[in-house]
Amino acid sequence: MYRKEIEKYIEEHKNEMIEDIFTLCRIDSQKMAYEEGMPYGRGPARALTEALSIAEGYGFSIRNYENYVGAVDFSEKEKQLDILAHLDVVPAGEGWKVTEPFEPVLKDGKLYGRGTADDKGPAVAALYGMRAVKELGIPLSKNVRLILGTDEECGSSDLVHYYGIEKEAPMSFSPDAAFPVTNVEKGGLAGHFTGEFEPSNKLPRLVSLEAGIKVNVVPGKAYASVEGLERNVLDETADQVEKETGVHFELETTETVTKITAVGTGSHAAHPENGNNALTGLLTYLLKLPLAPCTQVEILKKLSELIPHGDVHGAGLGIAMEDEISGKLTLAFSLLKVTEDQLDGTFDSRCPVCSNEDNVLNVVKEKMASIGLTLHNESMKKPHHVDGNSHFVQTLLKVYEDYTGRKGECQSMGGGTYVHNLKNGVAFGASMPETDNNMHGADEFAVLEELVVSAKIFAQVIVELCS
């Protein structure tokens, strides 16, 4: 019902939609220093003010929640559907070639610029879905609200503020991922652990080790310094371990100290199997060297047994598990710093729906304690699951199939979306499954036709769920 009218309306207003997207994408809305009345700084507040002004210009009722979140309402009727999008962006970064980050352009059917895909383009597509329903005069018996946040990239504290004031709608989706529907998001444990030990001056010895840049990144490089080892021993061991692990070792010797760089392959921690962990490769190498016995080395040996090279499912820690809904637990050893007298490390685990604190958190605590380390986490991120057979999800899938001719099916992911903590929230759009938008990278783009069809889909979903 109303499909022809919706498609015609969106096509006729496509150029206006592009201009509204560009208006928002010209604003640098990365998180900035706090200013009075602007919790995330001037950029996000400006983007929110501009977006609400655009929506108000189309006749919608708006509300600004102290520059944390903005809301655009179709009507004052009973809540039914919330659409959550965000206007903050990651930093511009380097390497842009098609255009400057905040000078959006349309080229070869793609909108280039920071935020075009994540998430200003989809936010405007959702707004145009609402606008189509409104201006076509399609009657709704319940309300749809577009929620525009400003802190998704840095922890979603904006939603904590918003849902401290408002209740969730019965149904929520966020166009901040890809079609079809992501209804399962794994839980997580970013396990932070430390240990202390008496320093030892016995040679040969490990002077220091440092690896990792972020908890959610598999290290592509790792570094260590050792003292008192012959170069031929270091070289022979490097050749042996490279054959075993695929990690390459670069050595630089000055007098009695050798600096070691382990070179693997980085990847996102949600998919550690796509990388080759330089950190665990470096530990494998160091522990094959004839280092003098000491507590530091003993703890590292035991730690390497708990998280050995190539173990991306937590078998060594005793937490390997999987279920049909969300797949296998994944684990990446992502950060480690070792000095003469202490150790500080973090791993990133993405945990399936069957996980909980008893079978993950408490197990890891006991394992770490057994080797003299302390796991500091007191809780873990719970998995998120919305019934794929519900009327809500099935309606999203059916509309997606109708407008794209593709098969609609539910999917799970290791990361978390903007709706992870909402009881009945899923990710829905706004790019096609095969599209890589360079999200968070240089030359971020959104495919114009994907945003256009997204606007059509969102309009139809509003009609189906709110009529």
Short mmCIF file of C-alpha atoms in Angstrom, two decimals:
data_model
loop_
_atom_site.label_atom_id
_atom_site.label_comp_id
_atom_site.label_asym_id
_atom_site.label_seq_id
_atom_site.Cartn_x
_atom_site.Cartn_y
_atom_site.Cartn_z
CA MET A 1 0.00 0.00 0.00
CA TYR A 2 1.22 3.48 -1.03
CA ARG A 3 4.40 2.10 -2.61
CA LYS A 4 3.99 3.93 -5.94
CA GLU A 5 3.33 7.21 -4.18
CA ILE A 6 6.32 6.76 -1.86
CA GLU A 7 8.72 5.89 -4.67
CA LYS A 8 7.55 8.83 -6.78
CA TYR A 9 7.87 11.25 -3.86
CA ILE A 10 11.42 10.21 -2.90
CA GLU A 11 12.61 10.34 -6.52
CA GLU A 12 11.17 13.83 -6.92
CA HIS A 13 12.85 15.04 -3.72
CA LYS A 14 16.19 13.28 -4.22
CA ASN A 15 18.14 16.49 -4.93
CA GLU A 16 16.72 18.15 -1.82
CA MET A 17 17.79 15.14 0.21
CA ILE A 18 21.34 15.44 -1.14
CA GLU A 19 21.49 19.10 -0.20
CA ASP A 20 20.28 18.40 3.33
CA ILE A 21 22.91 15.69 3.73
CA PHE A 22 25.61 18.04 2.46
CA THR A 23 24.45 20.78 4.83
CA LEU A 24 25.05 18.49 7.79
CA CYS A 25 28.25 16.99 6.41
CA ARG A 26 29.85 20.42 6.07
CA ILE A 27 29.83 20.61 9.87
CA ASP A 28 32.80 19.08 11.73
CA SER A 29 30.85 17.33 14.47
CA GLN A 30 33.52 15.18 16.06
CA LYS A 31 33.48 15.22 19.85
CA MET A 32 35.05 18.42 21.18
CA ALA A 33 35.76 20.03 24.53
CA TYR A 34 32.78 20.69 26.77
CA GLU A 35 31.27 24.15 26.65
CA GLU A 36 28.36 25.39 28.71
CA GLY A 37 25.16 23.98 27.26
CA MET A 38 27.15 21.86 24.78
CA PRO A 39 28.12 18.56 26.45
CA TYR A 40 30.14 17.32 23.47
CA GLY A 41 31.40 20.68 22.27
CA ARG A 42 30.44 23.17 19.61
CA GLY A 43 30.52 20.86 16.55
CA PRO A 44 27.98 18.22 17.63
CA ALA A 45 25.70 20.92 19.08
CA ARG A 46 25.80 22.85 15.83
CA ALA A 47 25.00 19.74 13.78
CA LEU A 48 22.06 18.94 16.06
CA THR A 49 20.69 22.48 15.86
CA GLU A 50 20.94 22.42 12.06
CA ALA A 51 19.28 19.02 11.73
CA LEU A 52 16.39 20.02 13.98
CA SER A 53 15.97 23.24 12.02
CA ILE A 54 15.73 21.27 8.78
CA ALA A 55 13.11 18.96 10.30
CA GLU A 56 11.11 21.86 11.73
CA GLY A 57 11.14 23.46 8.29
CA TYR A 58 9.31 20.38 7.00
CA GLY A 59 6.56 20.86 9.58
CA PHE A 60 7.68 18.37 12.21
CA SER A 61 7.54 18.94 15.93
CA ILE A 62 11.04 19.01 17.42
CA ARG A 63 12.62 18.89 20.85
CA ASN A 64 16.22 19.43 21.94
CA TYR A 65 17.28 17.47 25.01
CA GLU A 66 20.00 19.84 26.29
CA ASN A 67 22.14 19.24 23.17
CA TYR A 68 22.59 15.58 24.03
CA VAL A 69 19.85 14.35 21.72
CA GLY A 70 17.23 15.85 19.44
CA ALA A 71 13.83 14.38 18.62
CA VAL A 72 11.65 14.78 15.55
CA ASP A 73 8.03 13.67 15.99
CA PHE A 74 5.49 12.82 13.34
CA SER A 75 2.61 13.48 15.75
CA GLU A 76 1.67 13.54 19.41
CA LYS A 77 0.03 10.12 19.22
CA GLU A 78 1.04 7.02 21.18
CA LYS A 79 4.64 5.88 20.77
CA GLN A 80 5.19 3.04 18.33
CA LEU A 81 8.50 3.37 16.47
CA ASP A 82 11.78 5.10 17.26
CA ILE A 83 14.46 5.55 14.60
CA LEU A 84 17.88 6.25 16.13
CA ALA A 85 20.59 7.96 14.09
CA HIS A 86 23.61 9.98 15.17
CA LEU A 87 25.14 13.23 13.97
CA ASP A 88 28.58 13.00 15.59
CA VAL A 89 31.46 11.73 13.49
CA VAL A 90 34.93 10.30 13.98
CA PRO A 91 37.90 12.65 13.38
CA ALA A 92 38.62 13.55 9.76
CA GLY A 93 41.91 11.67 9.58
CA GLU A 94 44.42 11.81 6.74
CA GLY A 95 44.64 10.46 3.21
CA TRP A 96 41.54 12.03 1.65
CA LYS A 97 41.83 12.26 -2.15
CA VAL A 98 38.36 12.71 -3.67
CA THR A 99 37.53 15.73 -1.53
CA GLU A 100 38.28 17.33 1.82
CA PRO A 101 36.53 15.64 4.77
CA PHE A 102 34.00 18.42 5.38
CA GLU A 103 33.51 19.50 1.78
CA PRO A 104 31.04 16.86 0.59
CA VAL A 105 30.71 16.13 -3.12
CA LEU A 106 28.65 13.91 -5.41
CA LYS A 107 30.87 11.96 -7.79
CA ASP A 108 30.10 8.86 -9.85
CA GLY A 109 26.91 8.19 -7.92
CA LYS A 110 28.56 8.45 -4.51
CA LEU A 111 28.34 11.10 -1.81
CA TYR A 112 31.84 11.65 -0.42
CA GLY A 113 32.58 13.30 2.92
CA ARG A 114 32.87 12.52 6.60
CA GLY A 115 29.47 11.44 7.87
CA THR A 116 27.87 10.72 4.51
CA ALA A 117 27.58 7.04 5.48
CA ASP A 118 28.09 7.25 9.24
CA ASP A 119 25.51 8.48 10.05
CA LYS A 120 24.29 11.80 8.63
CA GLY A 121 23.30 10.38 5.26
CA PRO A 122 21.14 7.64 6.82
CA ALA A 123 19.72 10.14 9.34
CA VAL A 124 18.49 12.35 6.51
CA ALA A 125 17.18 9.29 4.62
CA ALA A 126 15.10 8.47 7.70
CA LEU A 127 13.87 12.06 7.89
CA TYR A 128 12.83 11.91 4.24
CA GLY A 129 10.98 8.66 4.90
CA MET A 130 8.97 10.52 7.53
CA ARG A 131 8.58 13.53 5.25
CA ALA A 132 7.22 11.38 2.42
CA VAL A 133 4.56 9.87 4.69
CA LYS A 134 3.64 13.30 6.05
CA GLU A 135 3.43 15.20 2.77
CA LEU A 136 1.62 12.36 1.00
CA GLY A 137 -1.04 12.61 3.72
CA ILE A 138 -0.79 8.95 4.68
CA PRO A 139 -2.70 8.54 7.97
CA LEU A 140 -0.87 7.05 10.96
CA SER A 141 -2.58 5.89 14.15
CA LYS A 142 0.66 5.91 16.18
CA ASN A 143 3.78 8.06 16.34
CA VAL A 144 7.19 7.60 14.76
CA ARG A 145 10.05 9.56 16.31
CA LEU A 146 13.46 10.22 14.79
CA ILE A 147 16.04 10.40 17.57
CA LEU A 148 19.20 12.29 16.62
CA GLY A 149 22.13 11.62 18.95
CA THR A 150 25.52 13.27 19.25
CA ASP A 151 27.81 10.82 21.09
CA GLU A 152 27.53 7.45 19.37
CA GLU A 153 31.20 7.37 18.38
CA CYS A 154 32.44 7.90 21.95
CA GLY A 155 30.25 5.68 24.07
CA SER A 156 26.60 6.71 23.55
CA SER A 157 26.29 8.68 26.78
CA ASP A 158 23.78 10.79 24.86
CA LEU A 159 21.31 7.89 24.96
CA VAL A 160 21.92 7.38 28.67
CA HIS A 161 20.78 10.98 29.14
CA TYR A 162 17.82 10.62 26.78
CA TYR A 163 16.49 7.35 28.22
CA GLY A 164 16.84 8.80 31.68
CA ILE A 165 14.01 11.10 30.60
CA GLU A 166 12.04 9.15 28.00
CA LYS A 167 10.83 5.56 27.75
CA GLU A 168 11.69 3.30 24.84
CA ALA A 169 9.18 2.92 22.06
CA PRO A 170 7.80 -0.60 21.55
CA MET A 171 10.02 -0.89 18.45
CA SER A 172 13.33 0.77 17.55
CA PHE A 173 15.78 0.55 14.70
CA SER A 174 18.99 2.33 13.79
CA PRO A 175 20.09 2.91 10.16
CA ASP A 176 23.72 2.81 11.30
CA ALA A 177 24.81 -0.51 9.83
CA ALA A 178 23.82 -2.48 6.74
CA PHE A 179 20.73 -4.22 5.45
CA PRO A 180 18.96 -6.59 5.95
CA VAL A 181 18.43 -6.74 9.77
CA THR A 182 20.98 -7.20 12.54
CA ASN A 183 18.96 -8.60 15.43
CA VAL A 184 21.80 -10.25 17.35
CA GLU A 185 24.81 -8.47 18.80
CA LYS A 186 27.34 -10.35 20.86
CA GLY A 187 28.16 -9.39 24.39
CA GLY A 188 31.70 -8.56 25.35
CA LEU A 189 34.44 -8.66 27.92
CA ALA A 190 37.33 -6.24 27.49
CA GLY A 191 39.42 -8.09 30.05
CA HIS A 192 41.92 -5.82 31.80
CA PHE A 193 44.47 -7.59 33.99
CA THR A 194 47.66 -6.67 35.83
CA GLY A 195 50.44 -8.30 37.79
CA GLU A 196 53.50 -7.35 39.80
CA PHE A 197 56.75 -9.23 40.48
CA GLU A 198 60.21 -8.76 41.87
CA PRO A 199 62.66 -7.43 39.27
CA SER A 200 65.52 -9.67 38.21
CA ASN A 201 68.92 -8.62 36.83
CA LYS A 202 69.93 -12.14 35.82
CA LEU A 203 70.98 -12.42 32.18
CA PRO A 204 69.71 -13.11 29.58
CA ARG A 205 66.55 -11.14 30.39
CA LEU A 206 63.50 -9.41 28.94
CA VAL A 207 63.92 -5.69 29.47
CA SER A 208 60.52 -4.56 28.19
CA LEU A 209 57.59 -5.43 25.94
CA GLU A 210 54.91 -3.17 24.49
CA ALA A 211 52.15 -4.01 22.03
CA GLY A 212 48.78 -2.75 20.87
CA ILE A 213 47.12 0.55 20.01
CA LYS A 214 43.45 0.00 20.99
CA VAL A 215 41.50 -2.67 22.79
CA ASN A 216 39.42 -3.43 19.69
CA VAL A 217 42.35 -3.83 17.29
CA VAL A 218 44.45 -6.98 16.77
CA PRO A 219 48.07 -5.71 16.92
CA GLY A 220 49.88 -5.70 13.60
CA LYS A 221 53.17 -4.89 15.34
CA ALA A 222 54.67 -5.55 18.77
CA TYR A 223 57.97 -4.50 20.33
CA ALA A 224 60.38 -5.87 22.91
CA SER A 225 63.95 -5.42 24.14
CA VAL A 226 66.14 -8.23 25.45
CA GLU A 227 69.58 -8.16 26.98
CA GLY A 228 72.46 -10.64 27.10
CA LEU A 229 71.62 -12.89 24.14
CA GLU A 230 73.88 -13.80 21.22
CA ARG A 231 72.67 -12.54 17.87
CA ASN A 232 72.86 -15.95 16.24
CA VAL A 233 70.50 -17.36 18.89
CA LEU A 234 68.05 -14.54 18.29
CA ASP A 235 68.19 -14.97 14.50
CA GLU A 236 67.76 -18.76 14.58
CA THR A 237 64.81 -18.52 16.95
CA ALA A 238 63.23 -15.79 14.80
CA ASP A 239 63.43 -18.03 11.72
CA GLN A 240 61.93 -20.95 13.61
CA VAL A 241 59.02 -18.99 15.09
CA GLU A 242 58.27 -17.22 11.80
CA LYS A 243 57.83 -20.62 10.17
CA GLU A 244 55.50 -21.66 12.99
CA THR A 245 53.40 -18.51 13.26
CA GLY A 246 53.84 -16.47 10.09
CA VAL A 247 54.89 -13.50 12.22
CA HIS A 248 58.08 -11.83 10.98
CA PHE A 249 60.78 -10.51 13.33
CA GLU A 250 63.07 -7.56 12.74
CA LEU A 251 66.10 -7.30 15.05
CA GLU A 252 68.37 -4.37 15.87
CA THR A 253 71.30 -5.05 18.22
CA THR A 254 73.27 -2.37 20.06
CA GLU A 255 76.01 -3.76 22.32
CA THR A 256 74.20 -6.19 24.67
CA VAL A 257 70.60 -5.06 24.01
CA THR A 258 68.49 -6.14 21.04
CA LYS A 259 65.29 -4.40 20.01
CA ILE A 260 62.73 -6.75 18.45
CA THR A 261 59.85 -5.76 16.22
CA ALA A 262 57.27 -8.45 15.53
CA VAL A 263 55.32 -7.85 12.34
CA GLY A 264 51.99 -9.62 11.89
CA THR A 265 48.71 -8.50 10.36
CA GLY A 266 46.28 -6.20 12.14
CA SER A 267 42.52 -6.60 12.04
CA HIS A 268 39.39 -5.58 13.91
CA ALA A 269 39.08 -7.43 17.20
CA ALA A 270 35.59 -8.59 16.23
CA HIS A 271 37.27 -10.70 13.53
CA PRO A 272 40.63 -11.80 15.00
CA GLU A 273 40.80 -14.67 12.54
CA ASN A 274 41.40 -12.09 9.79
CA GLY A 275 44.66 -10.97 11.39
CA ASN A 276 47.90 -12.54 12.58
CA ASN A 277 48.51 -11.28 16.09
CA ALA A 278 51.98 -9.76 16.45
CA LEU A 279 51.63 -9.66 20.26
CA THR A 280 51.05 -13.38 20.74
CA GLY A 281 53.63 -14.08 18.04
CA LEU A 282 56.17 -12.01 19.97
CA LEU A 283 55.40 -13.86 23.21
CA THR A 284 55.89 -17.17 21.41
CA TYR A 285 59.29 -15.94 20.21
CA LEU A 286 60.45 -14.55 23.56
CA LEU A 287 59.53 -17.70 25.45
CA LYS A 288 61.62 -19.85 23.12
CA LEU A 289 64.71 -17.79 23.98
CA PRO A 290 67.01 -19.05 26.79
CA LEU A 291 65.98 -16.31 29.23
CA ALA A 292 67.15 -16.63 32.82
CA PRO A 293 64.48 -18.05 35.15
CA CYS A 294 62.52 -15.40 37.06
CA THR A 295 58.95 -14.63 38.10
CA GLN A 296 58.42 -12.32 35.12
CA VAL A 297 59.24 -15.09 32.63
CA GLU A 298 57.26 -17.68 34.55
CA ILE A 299 54.11 -15.52 34.52
CA LEU A 300 54.52 -14.80 30.79
CA LYS A 301 54.82 -18.53 30.08
CA LYS A 302 51.59 -19.21 31.95
CA LEU A 303 49.87 -16.25 30.30
CA SER A 304 50.91 -17.52 26.89
CA GLU A 305 49.31 -20.86 27.74
CA LEU A 306 46.05 -19.10 28.59
CA ILE A 307 46.06 -17.03 25.38
CA PRO A 308 48.37 -18.85 22.93
CA HIS A 309 49.12 -17.66 19.44
CA GLY A 310 46.31 -18.62 17.06
CA ASP A 311 43.70 -19.14 19.77
CA VAL A 312 40.98 -16.73 18.67
CA HIS A 313 38.12 -18.48 20.48
CA GLY A 314 39.24 -18.48 24.13
CA ALA A 315 40.01 -22.20 24.42
CA GLY A 316 43.09 -21.60 26.59
CA LEU A 317 41.05 -19.49 29.00
CA GLY A 318 38.34 -22.14 29.14
CA ILE A 319 35.62 -19.92 27.66
CA ALA A 320 35.29 -21.27 24.10
CA MET A 321 31.58 -21.54 23.30
CA GLU A 322 29.08 -21.01 20.51
CA ASP A 323 25.39 -21.08 19.73
CA GLU A 324 23.28 -21.20 16.60
CA ILE A 325 22.02 -17.65 17.03
CA SER A 326 25.30 -15.75 17.30
CA GLY A 327 28.12 -18.17 16.48
CA LYS A 328 31.42 -18.61 18.27
CA LEU A 329 33.03 -16.54 21.00
CA THR A 330 36.01 -14.64 19.59
CA LEU A 331 39.03 -13.38 21.50
CA ALA A 332 41.88 -11.04 20.60
CA PHE A 333 44.86 -10.34 22.88
CA SER A 334 45.13 -6.67 21.99
CA LEU A 335 47.22 -4.77 24.56
CA LEU A 336 50.23 -5.70 26.69
CA LYS A 337 52.96 -3.79 28.46
CA VAL A 338 55.68 -5.58 30.45
CA THR A 339 58.46 -3.92 32.46
CA GLU A 340 61.00 -5.34 34.88
CA ASP A 341 58.49 -5.47 37.73
CA GLN A 342 54.94 -5.30 36.37
CA LEU A 343 52.55 -6.35 33.62
CA ASP A 344 49.42 -4.70 32.23
CA GLY A 345 47.30 -6.34 29.55
CA THR A 346 43.87 -6.34 27.91
CA PHE A 347 42.04 -8.78 25.67
CA ASP A 348 38.87 -8.18 23.66
CA SER A 349 36.31 -10.98 23.64
CA ARG A 350 33.00 -10.93 21.77
CA CYS A 351 30.64 -13.33 23.52
CA PRO A 352 27.62 -15.15 22.06
CA VAL A 353 24.08 -15.08 23.40
CA CYS A 354 24.75 -18.19 25.51
CA SER A 355 27.47 -16.35 27.47
CA ASN A 356 27.10 -14.87 30.94
CA GLU A 357 29.24 -13.78 33.86
CA ASP A 358 29.36 -17.28 35.32
CA ASN A 359 30.69 -19.00 32.20
CA VAL A 360 32.95 -16.18 30.99
CA LEU A 361 33.88 -13.48 33.51
CA ASN A 362 34.22 -15.70 36.58
CA VAL A 363 36.09 -18.37 34.66
CA VAL A 364 38.65 -15.85 33.41
CA LYS A 365 39.01 -14.35 36.90
CA GLU A 366 39.91 -17.76 38.32
CA LYS A 367 42.31 -18.58 35.50
CA MET A 368 44.12 -15.25 35.85
CA ALA A 369 44.31 -15.56 39.63
CA SER A 370 45.82 -19.03 39.31
CA ILE A 371 48.88 -17.57 37.56
CA GLY A 372 49.27 -14.57 39.82
CA LEU A 373 47.37 -11.98 37.77
CA THR A 374 44.34 -9.90 38.68
CA LEU A 375 41.40 -9.41 36.32
CA HIS A 376 39.89 -6.05 37.23
CA ASN A 377 36.51 -6.37 35.47
CA GLU A 378 33.46 -6.70 37.69
CA SER A 379 30.92 -7.03 34.89
CA MET A 380 30.66 -7.70 31.17
CA LYS A 381 28.61 -6.35 28.31
CA LYS A 382 25.51 -8.48 27.88
CA PRO A 383 24.58 -9.94 24.49
CA HIS A 384 21.62 -8.42 22.65
CA HIS A 385 18.96 -10.49 20.89
CA VAL A 386 15.63 -9.54 19.36
CA ASP A 387 13.35 -12.35 18.17
CA GLY A 388 13.80 -12.68 14.42
CA ASN A 389 10.29 -14.12 14.07
CA SER A 390 8.58 -11.13 15.68
CA HIS A 391 6.09 -9.05 13.72
CA PHE A 392 8.50 -6.11 13.95
CA VAL A 393 11.52 -7.86 12.43
CA GLN A 394 9.49 -9.76 9.85
CA THR A 395 7.93 -6.47 8.68
CA LEU A 396 11.39 -4.93 8.21
CA LEU A 397 12.56 -7.95 6.24
CA LYS A 398 9.47 -8.03 4.03
CA VAL A 399 9.73 -4.34 3.12
CA TYR A 400 13.45 -4.77 2.38
CA GLU A 401 12.66 -7.70 0.07
CA ASP A 402 9.86 -5.82 -1.68
CA TYR A 403 11.99 -2.76 -2.45
CA THR A 404 15.27 -4.49 -3.32
CA GLY A 405 14.31 -7.88 -4.73
CA ARG A 406 16.90 -9.40 -2.38
CA LYS A 407 16.38 -12.05 0.25
CA GLY A 408 15.78 -10.60 3.68
CA GLU A 409 17.31 -12.47 6.59
CA CYS A 410 18.51 -11.80 10.10
CA GLN A 411 22.20 -11.56 10.88
CA SER A 412 24.43 -11.27 13.93
CA MET A 413 27.53 -9.21 14.54
CA GLY A 414 30.44 -9.12 16.97
CA GLY A 415 30.31 -5.38 17.48
CA GLY A 416 27.61 -3.28 19.08
CA THR A 417 25.25 -0.82 17.44
CA TYR A 418 23.41 2.26 18.67
CA VAL A 419 20.49 0.09 19.83
CA HIS A 420 22.47 -2.55 21.73
CA ASN A 421 20.91 -1.63 25.06
CA LEU A 422 17.33 -1.28 23.81
CA LYS A 423 14.98 -4.16 24.55
CA ASN A 424 13.46 -4.29 21.07
CA GLY A 425 16.09 -2.50 18.96
CA VAL A 426 17.71 -3.73 15.76
CA ALA A 427 20.05 -2.31 13.15
CA PHE A 428 18.40 -1.81 9.75
CA GLY A 429 20.28 -0.18 6.86
CA ALA A 430 21.28 2.10 5.37
CA SER A 431 23.80 0.46 3.01
CA MET A 432 23.64 -2.76 1.07
CA PRO A 433 25.48 -5.76 2.53
CA GLU A 434 28.31 -5.74 0.01
CA THR A 435 29.09 -2.02 0.19
CA ASP A 436 32.27 -0.93 1.97
CA ASN A 437 31.76 2.77 2.72
CA ASN A 438 35.30 3.41 4.00
CA MET A 439 33.53 4.15 7.26
CA HIS A 440 35.92 5.85 9.70
CA GLY A 441 38.54 6.01 6.94
CA ALA A 442 39.61 8.44 4.24
CA ASP A 443 37.14 9.16 1.42
CA GLU A 444 34.13 7.89 3.33
CA PHE A 445 31.16 7.67 0.97
CA ALA A 446 27.53 6.65 0.70
CA VAL A 447 26.07 5.28 -2.51
CA LEU A 448 23.34 7.72 -3.54
CA GLU A 449 20.91 5.09 -4.80
CA GLU A 450 21.32 3.14 -1.58
CA LEU A 451 20.27 6.19 0.44
CA VAL A 452 17.37 6.79 -1.95
CA VAL A 453 16.05 3.24 -1.63
CA SER A 454 16.65 3.45 2.14
CA ALA A 455 14.38 6.49 2.34
CA LYS A 456 11.70 4.58 0.44
CA ILE A 457 12.08 1.53 2.69
CA PHE A 458 11.91 3.66 5.84
CA ALA A 459 8.76 5.37 4.62
CA GLN A 460 7.09 2.05 3.88
CA VAL A 461 8.15 0.62 7.25
CA ILE A 462 6.62 3.63 9.00
CA VAL A 463 3.35 3.05 7.14
CA GLU A 464 3.33 -0.68 7.91
CA LEU A 465 4.19 -0.34 11.61
CA CYS A 466 2.40 2.88 12.57
CA SER A 467 -0.84 2.79 10.58
#
